[in-house]
């Protein structure tokens, strides 16, 4: 893990099930996350993903890259363009700084209409034990 390392892109299919399940799992019962008709009445073309689902996907992207011993220390995200059913979000990341076993990773996620998420993730990846220790 070095500053400048790039994480491979990850394509996430945005399905209605993912949007609704994420909202339910995070106890976000706002109608815009599960009721297409009410979402349309509020000016959206369809239901859209909530921030907590996005936050979880960003965290998963980083821990999937760094492996099962990775520990998220901080995840900060800002939303932009909404994710609707049928979209594909492509997550990309780069390691911005490393201090020992801790890295700061910048993450972006884009869909066909623009940037859905910009985030910063601080992750600790325990260094392998040395045999002479």
Coordinates of C-alpha atoms in Angstrom, one line a residue:
X1 CA 0.0 0.0 0.0
X2 CA 1.6 3.2 -1.3
X3 CA 0.5 6.7 -1.9
X4 CA -0.5 7.0 -5.6
X5 CA -1.8 3.4 -5.8
X6 CA -5.1 3.1 -7.7
X7 CA -7.9 0.7 -6.8
X8 CA -9.4 -1.2 -9.7
X9 CA -12.8 0.2 -10.7
X10 CA -15.9 -1.6 -9.4
X11 CA -19.2 -1.5 -11.3
X12 CA -22.3 -1.6 -9.1
X13 CA -25.6 -2.4 -10.8
X14 CA -28.2 -0.1 -9.2
X15 CA -31.4 -2.2 -8.9
X16 CA -34.7 -1.3 -7.3
X17 CA -34.1 -4.1 -4.8
X18 CA -30.7 -2.6 -3.8
X19 CA -32.2 0.8 -3.3
X20 CA -35.2 -0.5 -1.3
X21 CA -33.2 -3.1 0.7
X22 CA -30.6 -0.5 1.6
X23 CA -33.2 2.0 2.8
X24 CA -34.9 -0.7 4.9
X25 CA -31.7 -2.0 6.3
X26 CA -30.7 1.5 7.5
X27 CA -34.2 2.2 8.7
X28 CA -34.7 5.0 6.3
X29 CA -38.4 4.9 5.5
X30 CA -38.6 8.1 3.4
X31 CA -41.0 7.4 0.6
X32 CA -38.5 8.6 -2.1
X33 CA -36.5 5.4 -1.5
X34 CA -39.3 2.9 -2.0
X35 CA -42.4 4.4 -3.6
X36 CA -41.9 5.3 -7.3
X37 CA -45.2 7.3 -7.6
X38 CA -44.5 9.4 -4.5
X39 CA -40.9 9.9 -5.7
X40 CA -42.3 11.2 -9.0
X41 CA -44.7 13.5 -7.2
X42 CA -41.7 15.0 -5.4
X43 CA -39.9 15.7 -8.7
X44 CA -37.7 12.6 -9.1
X45 CA -38.1 10.3 -12.1
X46 CA -38.0 7.2 -9.8
X47 CA -36.9 6.1 -6.3
X48 CA -33.3 6.9 -5.5
X49 CA -30.6 5.5 -3.3
X50 CA -30.1 6.8 0.2
X51 CA -26.8 8.1 1.6
X52 CA -26.4 5.2 4.1
X53 CA -26.5 2.7 1.2
X54 CA -23.9 4.7 -0.7
X55 CA -21.8 4.9 2.5
X56 CA -21.9 1.1 2.8
X57 CA -21.0 0.6 -0.8
X58 CA -18.0 2.9 -0.5
X59 CA -16.8 1.1 2.6
X60 CA -17.3 -2.3 1.0
X61 CA -15.3 -1.1 -2.1
X62 CA -12.3 -0.2 0.1
X63 CA -12.4 -3.3 2.4
X64 CA -12.8 -5.6 -0.6
X65 CA -9.6 -4.1 -2.0
X66 CA -7.5 -4.3 1.2
X67 CA -8.8 -7.6 2.4
X68 CA -10.5 -9.2 5.4
X69 CA -8.2 -7.6 8.0
X70 CA -8.9 -4.1 6.8
X71 CA -10.6 -1.9 9.4
X72 CA -12.5 1.3 8.4
X73 CA -11.6 4.1 10.7
X74 CA -13.5 6.9 9.0
X75 CA -15.8 7.2 6.0
X76 CA -17.0 10.6 4.9
X77 CA -19.1 10.9 1.7
X78 CA -20.9 13.7 -0.1
X79 CA -23.6 12.9 -2.6
X80 CA -24.2 14.5 -6.0
X81 CA -26.2 13.0 -8.9
X82 CA -28.8 10.4 -7.6
X83 CA -28.6 6.7 -8.3
X84 CA -31.9 5.4 -9.8
X85 CA -32.9 1.8 -10.7
X86 CA -31.2 0.8 -13.9
X87 CA -28.1 2.9 -13.4
X88 CA -24.6 1.5 -13.1
X89 CA -22.3 3.3 -10.6
X90 CA -18.6 2.9 -11.2
X91 CA -16.5 3.3 -8.0
X92 CA -12.9 4.4 -8.4
X93 CA -10.3 5.1 -5.7
X94 CA -6.7 6.1 -5.1
X95 CA -4.5 6.0 -2.0
X96 CA -3.7 9.6 -1.1
X97 CA -1.5 9.1 1.9
X98 CA 0.0 6.3 4.0
X99 CA 1.2 6.4 7.6
X100 CA 2.4 3.0 8.8
X101 CA -0.6 0.6 8.5
X102 CA -3.2 3.4 7.9
X103 CA -4.1 4.8 4.5
X104 CA -6.4 7.6 3.3
X105 CA -8.3 6.6 0.2
X106 CA -10.2 9.1 -2.0
X107 CA -13.2 7.4 -3.7
X108 CA -15.5 8.6 -6.4
X109 CA -18.6 7.0 -7.9
X110 CA -20.1 8.0 -11.2
X111 CA -23.2 7.0 -13.1
X112 CA -24.5 8.1 -16.5
X113 CA -25.8 11.5 -15.3
X114 CA -22.7 12.4 -13.3
X115 CA -20.8 12.1 -10.0
X116 CA -22.9 10.3 -7.4
X117 CA -20.4 10.3 -4.6
X118 CA -17.2 11.8 -3.5
X119 CA -15.6 10.3 -0.4
X120 CA -12.6 10.0 1.8
X121 CA -12.0 6.7 3.7
X122 CA -9.4 6.1 6.4
X123 CA -8.5 2.4 6.6
X124 CA -6.1 0.4 8.7
X125 CA -4.5 -2.7 7.3
X126 CA -2.5 -4.5 9.9
X127 CA 1.0 -5.1 8.7
X128 CA 2.2 -8.8 8.6
X129 CA 4.0 -10.0 11.6
X130 CA 7.7 -10.2 11.2
X131 CA 9.2 -13.7 11.8
X132 CA 12.2 -12.2 13.7
X133 CA 10.0 -10.4 16.2

